[in-house]
Coordinates of C-alpha atoms in Angstrom, one line a residue:
Chain A
X1 CA 136.1 98.2 71.7
X2 CA 138.6 101.6 72.4
X3 CA 139.4 100.6 76.2
X4 CA 143.5 100.0 76.6
X5 CA 143.3 96.7 78.3
X6 CA 146.9 95.1 77.8
X7 CA 145.8 91.1 76.7
X8 CA 146.3 89.3 80.4
X9 CA 145.8 85.9 79.7
X10 CA 148.3 84.1 77.6
X11 CA 145.3 81.6 76.6
X12 CA 144.0 83.7 74.2
X13 CA 146.4 84.7 71.1
X14 CA 144.9 85.3 67.6
X15 CA 145.0 82.7 65.2
X16 CA 145.2 79.8 67.6
X17 CA 142.3 78.1 69.9
X18 CA 141.6 78.8 72.7
X19 CA 143.2 76.8 75.8
X20 CA 142.7 77.2 79.4
X21 CA 144.2 73.6 80.3
X22 CA 146.5 75.2 82.8
X23 CA 144.5 77.9 83.9
X24 CA 142.9 77.3 87.7
X25 CA 139.7 76.9 88.6
X26 CA 137.2 79.5 88.2
X27 CA 133.8 77.3 89.0
X28 CA 133.5 73.7 89.9
X29 CA 130.3 72.5 90.5
X30 CA 129.6 68.6 91.8
X31 CA 127.0 66.5 91.9
X32 CA 124.7 69.2 92.1
X33 CA 120.5 69.5 92.0
X34 CA 118.4 72.2 93.1
X35 CA 114.0 70.9 93.7
X36 CA 112.0 73.8 94.4
X37 CA 108.8 73.0 96.1
X38 CA 105.8 74.2 94.8
X39 CA 102.2 74.4 95.8
X40 CA 101.0 71.1 93.9
X41 CA 104.5 69.0 93.2
X42 CA 108.1 69.8 93.7
X43 CA 110.1 70.6 90.3
X44 CA 113.8 69.2 89.5
X45 CA 115.2 72.4 88.1
X46 CA 118.6 71.1 88.2
X47 CA 119.8 67.8 88.2
X48 CA 123.2 66.2 88.3
X49 CA 125.0 68.9 87.1
X50 CA 128.7 68.3 87.0
X51 CA 131.0 71.3 85.1
X52 CA 134.7 72.9 85.7
X53 CA 135.0 76.4 84.4
X54 CA 138.4 77.6 84.4
X55 CA 139.9 81.3 85.2
X56 CA 139.7 82.9 81.6
X57 CA 136.9 80.7 79.4
X58 CA 133.8 81.6 77.7
X59 CA 131.4 79.5 78.5
X60 CA 127.9 79.5 77.0
X61 CA 124.7 77.2 78.6
X62 CA 122.6 77.0 75.6
X63 CA 119.1 75.3 75.9
X64 CA 115.7 75.3 75.3
X65 CA 112.8 77.4 77.8
X66 CA 113.2 75.5 81.5
X67 CA 116.4 73.5 81.1
X68 CA 117.3 75.4 84.2
X69 CA 120.4 77.5 82.1
X70 CA 118.8 80.4 84.2
X71 CA 118.5 78.8 87.5
X72 CA 122.4 77.4 87.4
X73 CA 123.9 81.1 86.7
X74 CA 121.8 81.8 89.3
X75 CA 122.9 79.3 91.9
X76 CA 126.2 80.2 90.6
X77 CA 125.4 84.0 91.8
X78 CA 124.1 83.1 95.2
X79 CA 120.4 84.3 93.6
X80 CA 119.2 80.1 94.4
X81 CA 120.7 77.8 97.0
X82 CA 121.5 74.2 95.8
X83 CA 119.6 71.4 97.5
X84 CA 122.1 68.7 97.1
X85 CA 125.6 68.9 95.7
X86 CA 128.5 71.0 95.9
X87 CA 129.9 74.2 94.0
X88 CA 132.5 76.3 94.2
X89 CA 133.1 80.1 93.2
X90 CA 137.0 80.8 93.0
X91 CA 137.8 78.5 95.8
X92 CA 134.6 79.6 97.9
X93 CA 131.0 78.9 98.7
X94 CA 128.9 81.0 96.2
X95 CA 127.8 83.3 99.1
X96 CA 131.3 84.3 100.2
X97 CA 131.8 84.9 96.8
X98 CA 128.8 87.0 96.0
X99 CA 129.8 88.7 99.6
X100 CA 133.2 89.5 98.4
X101 CA 131.3 91.1 95.4
X102 CA 133.3 88.4 92.5
X103 CA 130.7 88.7 89.7
X104 CA 128.9 91.2 87.7
X105 CA 125.8 90.1 87.2
X106 CA 124.0 91.4 83.7
X107 CA 120.0 90.5 83.9
X108 CA 117.8 89.8 81.0
X109 CA 116.6 92.8 81.2
X110 CA 117.9 95.8 81.9
X111 CA 117.4 96.2 85.7
X112 CA 117.5 100.4 85.4
X113 CA 116.5 102.3 88.2
X114 CA 113.9 105.3 86.6
X115 CA 114.7 107.5 88.8
X116 CA 118.7 107.6 88.1
X117 CA 120.6 108.7 85.2
X118 CA 122.6 106.8 82.9
X119 CA 125.9 108.0 84.8
X120 CA 124.3 107.4 87.8
X121 CA 122.9 104.0 87.2
X122 CA 126.9 102.8 86.0
X123 CA 127.5 104.5 89.2
X124 CA 125.1 102.6 91.5
X125 CA 127.2 99.7 92.4
X126 CA 130.8 101.9 93.1
X127 CA 128.9 103.9 95.4
X128 CA 127.6 100.8 97.4
X129 CA 131.4 99.7 97.2
X130 CA 132.4 102.9 99.1
X131 CA 134.8 103.9 95.8
X132 CA 135.5 107.6 95.9
X133 CA 133.7 109.9 93.6
X134 CA 136.3 111.0 91.3
X135 CA 136.5 107.2 90.4
X136 CA 133.2 106.5 90.0
X137 CA 133.0 109.6 87.4
X138 CA 135.9 107.7 86.2
X139 CA 134.3 104.7 85.5
X140 CA 131.0 105.2 84.5
X141 CA 132.9 107.9 81.6
X142 CA 135.4 104.5 81.1
X143 CA 132.5 102.3 80.6
X144 CA 129.9 104.0 78.5
X145 CA 132.4 104.5 76.6
X146 CA 133.3 101.0 76.2
X147 CA 129.5 100.4 75.0
X148 CA 129.1 103.3 73.0
X149 CA 126.8 105.5 75.2
X150 CA 129.4 108.6 75.5
X151 CA 127.0 111.5 75.4
X152 CA 123.7 110.1 77.3
X153 CA 125.2 110.1 80.8
X154 CA 122.3 112.3 81.6
X155 CA 119.5 110.6 80.0
X156 CA 117.4 108.8 82.2
X157 CA 116.4 105.7 81.4
X158 CA 113.3 106.5 79.3
X159 CA 114.4 108.3 77.1
X160 CA 116.6 105.4 75.7
X161 CA 115.7 102.1 73.5
X162 CA 116.2 99.0 75.1
X163 CA 119.3 98.4 73.0
X164 CA 120.7 101.3 74.9
X165 CA 119.2 100.3 78.1
X166 CA 120.5 96.7 78.0
X167 CA 124.0 98.8 77.2
X168 CA 124.2 100.6 80.2
X169 CA 123.2 97.4 82.4
X170 CA 126.5 96.2 80.7
X171 CA 128.5 99.4 81.1
X172 CA 127.2 99.1 84.7
X173 CA 128.5 95.3 85.7
X174 CA 131.6 95.7 84.1
X175 CA 132.0 98.9 85.7
X176 CA 133.1 97.6 89.1
X177 CA 135.6 95.4 87.3
X178 CA 134.1 92.0 88.1
X179 CA 137.4 89.2 87.6
X180 CA 133.8 86.7 86.7
X181 CA 130.6 88.3 84.3
X182 CA 127.3 86.4 84.3
X183 CA 125.2 87.1 81.6
X184 CA 121.3 86.0 81.6
X185 CA 120.5 86.0 77.6
X186 CA 121.9 89.9 77.9
X187 CA 120.7 90.4 74.4
X188 CA 117.7 88.4 74.0
X189 CA 115.4 91.6 73.7
X190 CA 117.6 93.6 71.2
X191 CA 117.4 93.8 67.3
X192 CA 120.0 91.3 65.1
X193 CA 122.1 94.2 64.1
X194 CA 122.5 95.6 68.1
X195 CA 123.2 92.3 68.8
X196 CA 125.9 91.4 66.3
X197 CA 127.7 94.5 67.1
X198 CA 127.6 94.0 70.6
X199 CA 128.7 89.7 70.2
X200 CA 131.3 91.5 68.9
X201 CA 132.4 94.2 71.5
X202 CA 131.5 91.3 74.1
X203 CA 134.0 88.8 72.5
X204 CA 137.0 92.4 72.5
X205 CA 136.4 93.0 75.8
X206 CA 137.1 89.0 77.0
X207 CA 139.7 88.6 75.2
X208 CA 141.5 92.0 76.1
X209 CA 140.4 91.3 79.6
X210 CA 140.7 87.8 80.1
X211 CA 137.6 88.1 82.7
X212 CA 135.4 84.8 83.4
X213 CA 132.6 84.6 81.8
X214 CA 129.6 82.2 81.3
X215 CA 126.9 83.5 79.5
X216 CA 122.8 82.0 78.9
X217 CA 121.8 82.4 75.7
X218 CA 119.1 79.7 73.4
X219 CA 121.0 81.7 69.8
X220 CA 123.1 78.6 68.3
X221 CA 125.2 80.9 66.6
X222 CA 125.2 83.6 69.4
X223 CA 126.8 80.3 71.4
X224 CA 129.5 79.4 69.0
X225 CA 130.6 82.5 68.4
X226 CA 131.7 83.8 71.7
X227 CA 132.1 80.7 73.6
X228 CA 135.2 78.4 74.2
X229 CA 132.9 76.2 75.4
X230 CA 129.3 75.7 75.1
X231 CA 127.2 73.5 77.7
X232 CA 124.1 72.1 76.5
X233 CA 120.9 71.5 78.4
X234 CA 117.9 69.6 78.6
X235 CA 114.7 70.3 80.4
X236 CA 112.5 67.7 82.7
X237 CA 114.7 67.4 85.2
X238 CA 117.5 70.6 84.0
X239 CA 120.4 69.3 83.2
X240 CA 124.0 68.9 81.4
X241 CA 124.1 66.5 77.9
X242 CA 126.9 67.5 75.8
X243 CA 129.6 69.7 76.9
X244 CA 131.1 71.3 72.8
X245 CA 134.6 72.3 72.9
X246 CA 135.1 74.8 70.5
X247 CA 138.5 74.8 68.4
X248 CA 137.4 77.7 66.5
X249 CA 140.5 80.3 66.5
X250 CA 140.7 83.7 68.7
X251 CA 140.3 86.3 67.3
X252 CA 137.2 85.9 65.5
X253 CA 134.9 88.6 63.2
X254 CA 131.9 88.4 62.4
X255 CA 131.9 87.2 59.1
X256 CA 133.8 84.1 60.6
X257 CA 130.3 82.9 61.1
X258 CA 129.5 81.9 57.5
X259 CA 133.1 79.4 57.3
X260 CA 132.6 75.9 57.2
X261 CA 134.6 75.7 60.4
X262 CA 132.2 77.4 62.2
X263 CA 128.5 75.5 61.0
X264 CA 130.2 72.3 61.6
X265 CA 130.6 73.5 65.8
X266 CA 127.1 75.0 65.3
X267 CA 125.5 72.3 64.3
X268 CA 127.0 69.8 66.6
X269 CA 125.5 72.3 69.2
X270 CA 122.0 71.2 66.9
X271 CA 122.9 67.9 66.4
X272 CA 123.2 67.6 70.4
X273 CA 120.1 69.9 71.2
X274 CA 118.2 67.7 69.1
X275 CA 119.4 64.7 71.2
X276 CA 117.8 66.0 74.1
X277 CA 114.7 65.7 72.5
X278 CA 114.2 68.7 73.2
X279 CA 111.3 70.1 71.1
X280 CA 109.4 67.1 70.7
X281 CA 107.1 68.1 72.9
Chain B
X1 CA 96.9 133.1 69.2
X2 CA 93.2 132.1 67.9
X3 CA 94.2 127.9 69.1
X4 CA 95.7 129.0 72.5
X5 CA 92.4 131.2 73.4
X6 CA 90.2 128.3 72.1
X7 CA 92.3 126.0 73.6
X8 CA 91.9 128.2 77.2
X9 CA 87.9 128.5 76.5
X10 CA 88.1 124.8 76.1
X11 CA 89.4 124.8 79.8
X12 CA 87.7 127.2 81.5
X13 CA 83.9 127.0 79.9
X14 CA 82.9 123.8 81.6
X15 CA 84.1 125.2 84.9
X16 CA 82.6 128.7 84.7
X17 CA 79.2 126.5 83.0
X18 CA 79.4 124.5 86.7
X19 CA 80.4 127.5 89.0
X20 CA 76.8 129.1 87.4
X21 CA 74.8 126.3 87.5
X22 CA 75.9 126.0 91.6
X23 CA 75.4 129.1 92.3
X24 CA 71.9 129.7 90.5
X25 CA 71.4 126.7 92.7
X26 CA 72.2 127.6 96.3
X27 CA 70.5 131.5 95.4
X28 CA 67.2 128.8 94.7
X29 CA 68.0 126.7 98.2
X30 CA 68.6 129.7 99.8
X31 CA 64.9 131.2 98.9
X32 CA 63.5 127.6 99.6
X33 CA 65.0 127.4 103.0
X34 CA 64.4 130.7 104.4
X35 CA 61.4 131.8 102.7
X36 CA 59.3 130.4 106.0
X37 CA 61.0 132.5 108.2
X38 CA 60.6 135.3 106.0
X39 CA 56.3 134.6 105.0
X40 CA 56.5 134.3 109.3
X41 CA 57.5 137.9 109.1
X42 CA 55.4 138.8 106.6
X43 CA 52.4 137.5 108.3
X44 CA 53.3 139.1 111.4
X45 CA 53.8 142.3 110.0
X46 CA 50.1 141.8 107.9
X47 CA 52.3 142.0 104.6
X48 CA 51.6 140.4 100.9
X49 CA 55.1 140.7 99.0
X50 CA 55.8 139.9 94.9
X51 CA 57.6 137.2 94.6
X52 CA 60.9 139.5 94.0
X53 CA 60.2 141.3 97.3
X54 CA 60.2 137.5 98.7
X55 CA 63.4 136.6 96.5
X56 CA 65.7 139.9 98.2
X57 CA 64.7 139.2 101.8
X58 CA 65.5 135.7 101.8
X59 CA 68.9 136.8 100.5
X60 CA 69.6 139.7 102.6
X61 CA 68.5 137.9 106.0
X62 CA 71.1 138.1 108.9
X63 CA 70.8 134.9 110.5
X64 CA 69.7 132.9 107.9
X65 CA 69.3 128.8 107.6
X66 CA 71.6 129.2 104.1
X67 CA 73.2 132.5 104.3
X68 CA 73.4 133.3 99.9
X69 CA 76.5 133.3 98.5
X70 CA 76.9 137.0 98.0
X71 CA 76.5 137.1 101.6
X72 CA 79.4 134.6 102.2
X73 CA 81.2 136.6 99.8
X74 CA 80.8 139.8 101.9
X75 CA 81.8 138.6 105.5
X76 CA 84.7 136.7 103.9
X77 CA 86.3 139.4 102.3
X78 CA 84.8 141.8 105.7
X79 CA 86.8 139.3 107.7
X80 CA 90.3 138.5 105.5
X81 CA 90.8 142.0 103.7
X82 CA 88.7 144.6 105.8
X83 CA 90.0 143.3 109.7
X84 CA 94.0 143.5 110.7
X85 CA 95.2 139.8 110.8
X86 CA 96.0 139.8 114.4
X87 CA 92.3 141.1 115.4
X88 CA 89.9 137.8 116.9
X89 CA 87.3 138.6 114.7
X90 CA 90.4 138.6 111.4
X91 CA 89.3 134.7 109.9
X92 CA 93.3 135.1 108.8
X93 CA 94.1 134.9 112.3
X94 CA 91.6 131.8 112.9
X95 CA 93.2 130.0 109.5
X96 CA 96.5 130.5 110.8
X97 CA 96.1 129.4 113.8
X98 CA 94.2 125.9 112.0
X99 CA 96.9 126.0 109.4
X100 CA 99.4 125.7 112.2
X101 CA 97.7 123.0 114.0
X102 CA 97.4 121.3 110.7
X103 CA 101.2 121.5 109.6
X104 CA 102.6 120.3 113.1
X105 CA 100.1 117.2 113.1
X106 CA 101.0 116.7 109.6
X107 CA 104.7 116.4 110.2
X108 CA 104.6 114.3 113.5
X109 CA 101.9 112.1 111.0
X110 CA 104.0 111.8 108.1
X111 CA 106.9 110.5 110.0
X112 CA 105.0 108.8 112.5
X113 CA 103.4 107.1 109.2
X114 CA 107.3 106.1 107.3
X115 CA 108.3 105.2 110.3
X116 CA 105.7 102.2 111.2
X117 CA 106.4 101.6 107.3
X118 CA 109.5 101.3 107.0
X119 CA 109.5 99.0 110.7
X120 CA 106.4 97.0 108.7
X121 CA 108.4 96.4 105.3
X122 CA 111.7 95.6 107.6
X123 CA 110.4 93.3 110.3
X124 CA 108.0 90.3 109.7
X125 CA 107.3 90.6 113.4
X126 CA 105.7 94.1 112.8
X127 CA 104.0 92.9 110.0
X128 CA 102.1 91.0 111.6
X129 CA 101.9 92.9 115.1
X130 CA 101.5 96.2 114.2
X131 CA 99.0 96.0 110.8
X132 CA 95.9 95.4 112.9
X133 CA 96.5 97.7 116.0
X134 CA 97.2 100.6 112.8
X135 CA 93.7 99.8 111.2
X136 CA 91.7 99.0 114.1
X137 CA 93.1 102.8 115.6
X138 CA 91.1 104.7 112.4
X139 CA 88.2 102.7 112.7
X140 CA 87.5 104.4 116.7
X141 CA 85.5 107.6 115.7
X142 CA 87.8 110.8 116.6
X143 CA 85.5 112.5 117.5
X144 CA 84.7 110.8 120.3
X145 CA 88.1 110.5 121.7
X146 CA 89.1 114.3 120.7
X147 CA 88.0 115.2 123.8
X148 CA 90.0 112.8 126.0
X149 CA 93.0 113.7 124.1
X150 CA 92.4 117.1 124.2
X151 CA 92.1 116.7 128.5
X152 CA 95.1 114.3 129.2
X153 CA 97.2 116.8 127.5
X154 CA 96.0 118.8 128.9
X155 CA 96.4 117.3 133.1
X156 CA 100.2 117.1 131.7
X157 CA 100.4 120.6 131.0
X158 CA 100.9 120.5 127.6
X159 CA 97.7 123.1 125.3
X160 CA 97.1 125.1 122.4
X161 CA 99.0 123.8 119.7
X162 CA 99.7 120.8 120.7
X163 CA 96.9 118.7 121.7
X164 CA 95.1 119.3 118.4
X165 CA 98.4 118.5 116.8
X166 CA 98.0 115.3 117.9
X167 CA 94.7 114.8 117.1
X168 CA 95.8 115.6 113.6
X169 CA 98.7 113.1 113.6
X170 CA 96.7 109.9 115.1
X171 CA 94.3 110.7 111.6
X172 CA 96.7 111.5 108.8
X173 CA 99.4 108.6 109.9
X174 CA 97.4 106.0 108.7
X175 CA 97.4 106.4 104.9
X176 CA 100.8 107.2 104.9
X177 CA 101.3 104.0 106.7
X178 CA 99.4 102.4 104.5
X179 CA 100.8 103.9 101.5
X180 CA 104.5 103.7 102.1
X181 CA 104.2 99.8 103.1
X182 CA 103.0 99.6 99.5
X183 CA 105.7 102.1 98.1
X184 CA 108.4 100.7 100.1
X185 CA 107.4 97.0 98.7
X186 CA 107.2 98.2 95.3
X187 CA 110.7 97.3 93.9
X188 CA 110.5 94.0 91.4
X189 CA 112.5 90.7 92.3
X190 CA 115.1 91.3 89.5
X191 CA 116.0 95.1 91.2
X192 CA 116.0 93.7 94.5
X193 CA 118.3 90.8 93.6
X194 CA 120.6 93.9 91.8
X195 CA 121.4 94.7 94.9
X196 CA 121.6 91.7 96.2
X197 CA 124.5 90.4 93.4
X198 CA 126.0 93.8 94.9
X199 CA 126.3 92.4 98.3
X200 CA 124.8 95.7 99.6
X201 CA 123.3 95.8 103.0
X202 CA 119.8 96.6 104.4
X203 CA 120.7 100.1 104.9
X204 CA 121.5 100.9 101.3
X205 CA 118.8 98.6 99.9
X206 CA 116.7 100.8 101.4
X207 CA 118.1 104.4 100.4
X208 CA 118.9 102.9 96.8
X209 CA 115.5 101.1 95.8
X210 CA 113.1 101.2 98.4
X211 CA 113.1 104.8 99.3
X212 CA 113.5 106.4 95.9
X213 CA 110.9 103.5 94.4
X214 CA 108.1 104.8 96.9
X215 CA 108.4 108.5 96.0
X216 CA 105.1 108.1 94.3
X217 CA 103.4 106.4 97.1
X218 CA 104.1 108.9 99.4
X219 CA 103.2 111.9 97.7
X220 CA 99.9 110.2 96.8
X221 CA 99.5 109.6 100.7
X222 CA 100.8 113.1 101.9
X223 CA 98.2 113.9 99.4
X224 CA 95.7 112.6 101.8
X225 CA 97.3 113.1 104.5
X226 CA 97.5 117.1 104.5
X227 CA 93.6 117.4 103.7
X228 CA 92.9 114.4 106.6
X229 CA 95.2 116.5 108.6
X230 CA 93.5 119.9 108.1
X231 CA 90.3 118.2 109.5
X232 CA 91.6 116.8 112.5
X233 CA 92.6 120.6 113.9
X234 CA 89.3 121.8 112.8
X235 CA 87.5 118.6 114.4
X236 CA 90.8 119.1 117.3
X237 CA 89.3 122.5 118.2
X238 CA 85.7 121.8 118.5
X239 CA 85.4 119.7 121.4
X240 CA 87.7 122.2 123.9
X241 CA 86.1 124.8 123.1
X242 CA 89.0 126.6 121.7
X243 CA 88.9 130.4 121.6
X244 CA 91.3 130.2 118.4
X245 CA 90.7 128.7 114.7
X246 CA 88.4 127.5 112.3
X247 CA 86.8 125.0 114.4
X248 CA 86.3 127.8 117.4
X249 CA 84.9 130.2 114.3
X250 CA 82.7 127.0 113.2
X251 CA 81.4 126.5 116.8
X252 CA 80.7 130.0 117.8
X253 CA 78.3 130.5 114.7
X254 CA 76.7 127.4 115.3
X255 CA 76.1 129.4 119.4
X256 CA 75.3 132.5 118.1
X257 CA 73.4 131.3 114.8
X258 CA 76.1 133.3 112.7
X259 CA 75.7 131.1 109.7
X260 CA 76.6 133.1 107.4
X261 CA 80.3 133.3 109.8
X262 CA 80.1 129.4 109.8
X263 CA 79.7 129.5 106.0
X264 CA 82.7 131.8 105.5
X265 CA 84.8 129.6 107.8
X266 CA 84.0 126.4 106.0
X267 CA 85.1 128.8 102.9
X268 CA 88.1 129.7 104.2
X269 CA 89.0 125.5 105.0
X270 CA 88.3 124.6 101.7
X271 CA 90.4 127.3 100.3
X272 CA 93.1 126.4 102.9
X273 CA 92.7 122.7 102.3
X274 CA 92.9 123.2 98.3
X275 CA 96.3 125.1 99.0
X276 CA 97.6 123.3 101.0
X277 CA 97.6 120.2 98.8
X278 CA 98.9 121.9 96.1
X279 CA 101.9 122.8 98.1
X280 CA 102.5 118.9 98.4
X281 CA 101.8 118.8 94.1
X282 CA 104.4 121.5 94.1
X283 CA 106.9 119.9 96.1
X284 CA 106.1 116.7 94.1
X285 CA 106.2 118.0 90.9
X286 CA 109.8 119.6 91.8
X287 CA 111.2 116.5 92.8
X288 CA 109.4 114.6 90.3
X289 CA 111.3 116.7 87.5
X290 CA 114.9 116.2 89.9
X291 CA 114.3 112.7 88.9
X292 CA 114.3 113.4 85.4
X293 CA 110.8 113.9 84.6
X294 CA 110.1 110.2 85.7

C-alpha cells in the first residue's frame, strides 16, 4: 500500500488494540426485520437486528449461506428495504445516504463493464459524479496503483484474471473516496495467495484512511485478521447470534494469524457459529 | 506458404463446388422450362434437331421462361457497365434510386425502432400499450397497404423517394424495436445495482449502461432491418407504376415478358442487399474494435 494518506484516526495506533468508544455513530440499526414475499411462503431474511457501528470501525459479518449477511449489507446500501425497524446511515436514512453517495460498494462479482477498459471502469463513478477529466485520470491512476494494477489501464476486463478484475472493482469503489466501504465477499472467488495479499492491503488502507468498512465473509480467519468487531449470524431466520470484540493489536501482518491470541479469537468465532447450529442441517 | 494456400483452397473449394452444381442445375432447368416453346417452333418450321441444338436454342431465347446464367450475365454487364449511368436503361441508375429509398427508410425505421424500444423499456404503460400494436403492425401484408400509403402521401403532395422510404421504414422498424427492447433490458441485476449505488440518474443509467449493453443486439437488428428495408423499397416501387428503381425494372420486365431484364434486376437487388448488410457488418466491426474487441 504505497499511498500517502495521513493516519487520520487516533483509534488506530500500532501495537494497541482498536478503540472506537469515542467515535461518532456511523450506522445505527434497531430491531430491523426484512421479510421477502415469495410465491409459496414469506421468507424472513432478517429478524430483529440490533447493531451500532462507529465511524472508523472495520466490522465483519460472518455466517453460513442464507444467514442474511449480504441482505443486511444491501439494506445498509439501500438496495433492499427493511419491512420493519429503524436504520440510519451517517444520521440519515439509507436512501438519503445513497443519494449523497456516502458509500462505495464492492460486490461478490467484479461487475465490470466489458466495453470499458480498466481505467474507464474505475472512472465510471467519477463520470457519474461529474468530476473533471483531469481529476478522473488522476484518481484512476492513483487507485489502480494502490491495487497493484499500474500498466493495465488500457486492458479490457476479458484480458484480466478473476483476481485482477476484482482488484479493479475495489479500485473503482475507492476512487470516489467514500467514507464508508461496503464489501460483499470481495475476495471469495480468489485464490488464497491473492486473497492474503489483498487482505493485507485492505487492512493497511483502513488503518491509513480511517474509513468505516463493513465486510461480509464466510472465512473465519479473514474476519479475525481484518476486523475490530465480528458479527456472527445464523440462518432461518437471519439473525445476529453474537458480536465478538477483536482485541488483537493494530498493525497486524499475515504472520499474526499464527499467534495464540489470533487463534483464540478465531476459536471464539467458531464456537459462536456452532452455537447457531448452523451446520446441523 | 503451402499451408496458407491450402487453407485458402479449403475455404474456396466448397463454395466453388456449390456454384458449379448450381450452374449445372440452372442450365438443365433452363432446357426443361424453355424446351416446350422451342419444340413448338421446330414443329411449326417442320424442323428436326439434335439435343445439342435444342439445348443451345433454349439457352439463347429472347424471352425465355428461365434465362440461362450467361444471358443474365450479358444483360447485367450491358446495363451496368456498357450503359451511361444516368441513362434510364442503366441498372446502376435504377439501383441508386432504390438504394436511396432503402437508406432513407432504414434511417427512419432504425430511429423509430430505437425510440419505441427506449419508450417501452422505460415506461411500463408503453410496454403494455405499444407492444401489441407494434406486433399487429407486422401482420398486415405490406403489399396490401403499400399502394394506399403511396396514394395518401401523393394527395398531400409527397412523392418521389419519400413514400417508398416510409414503406421501408414500416417494414424495418420492427426488428429494431424487438432487438433493442431485449438489448436495453440485457444488463444483469449486479450492473444495475452498481449504478444504483452511485445514485445514477435515468439518463446516466441509459447512456453508461443500457445503451452500451445493447450494442450487440443493435447490430444484429440493423442487419435484419437493412435487408428488410431493401425489400420494402422494391415493394414500394411495384404498385406505384414507378418510373425508376429496381422494382420498376421488375415491373416493366414482367409487362413486356423481358425475363432476362427481370433476372438481372434480381441479381442487382441481391448484390445490393449483400453489400448493404456487409457495410453494417463493417461498422459493427469498427465499433467492436473501438470497444476492446468484445
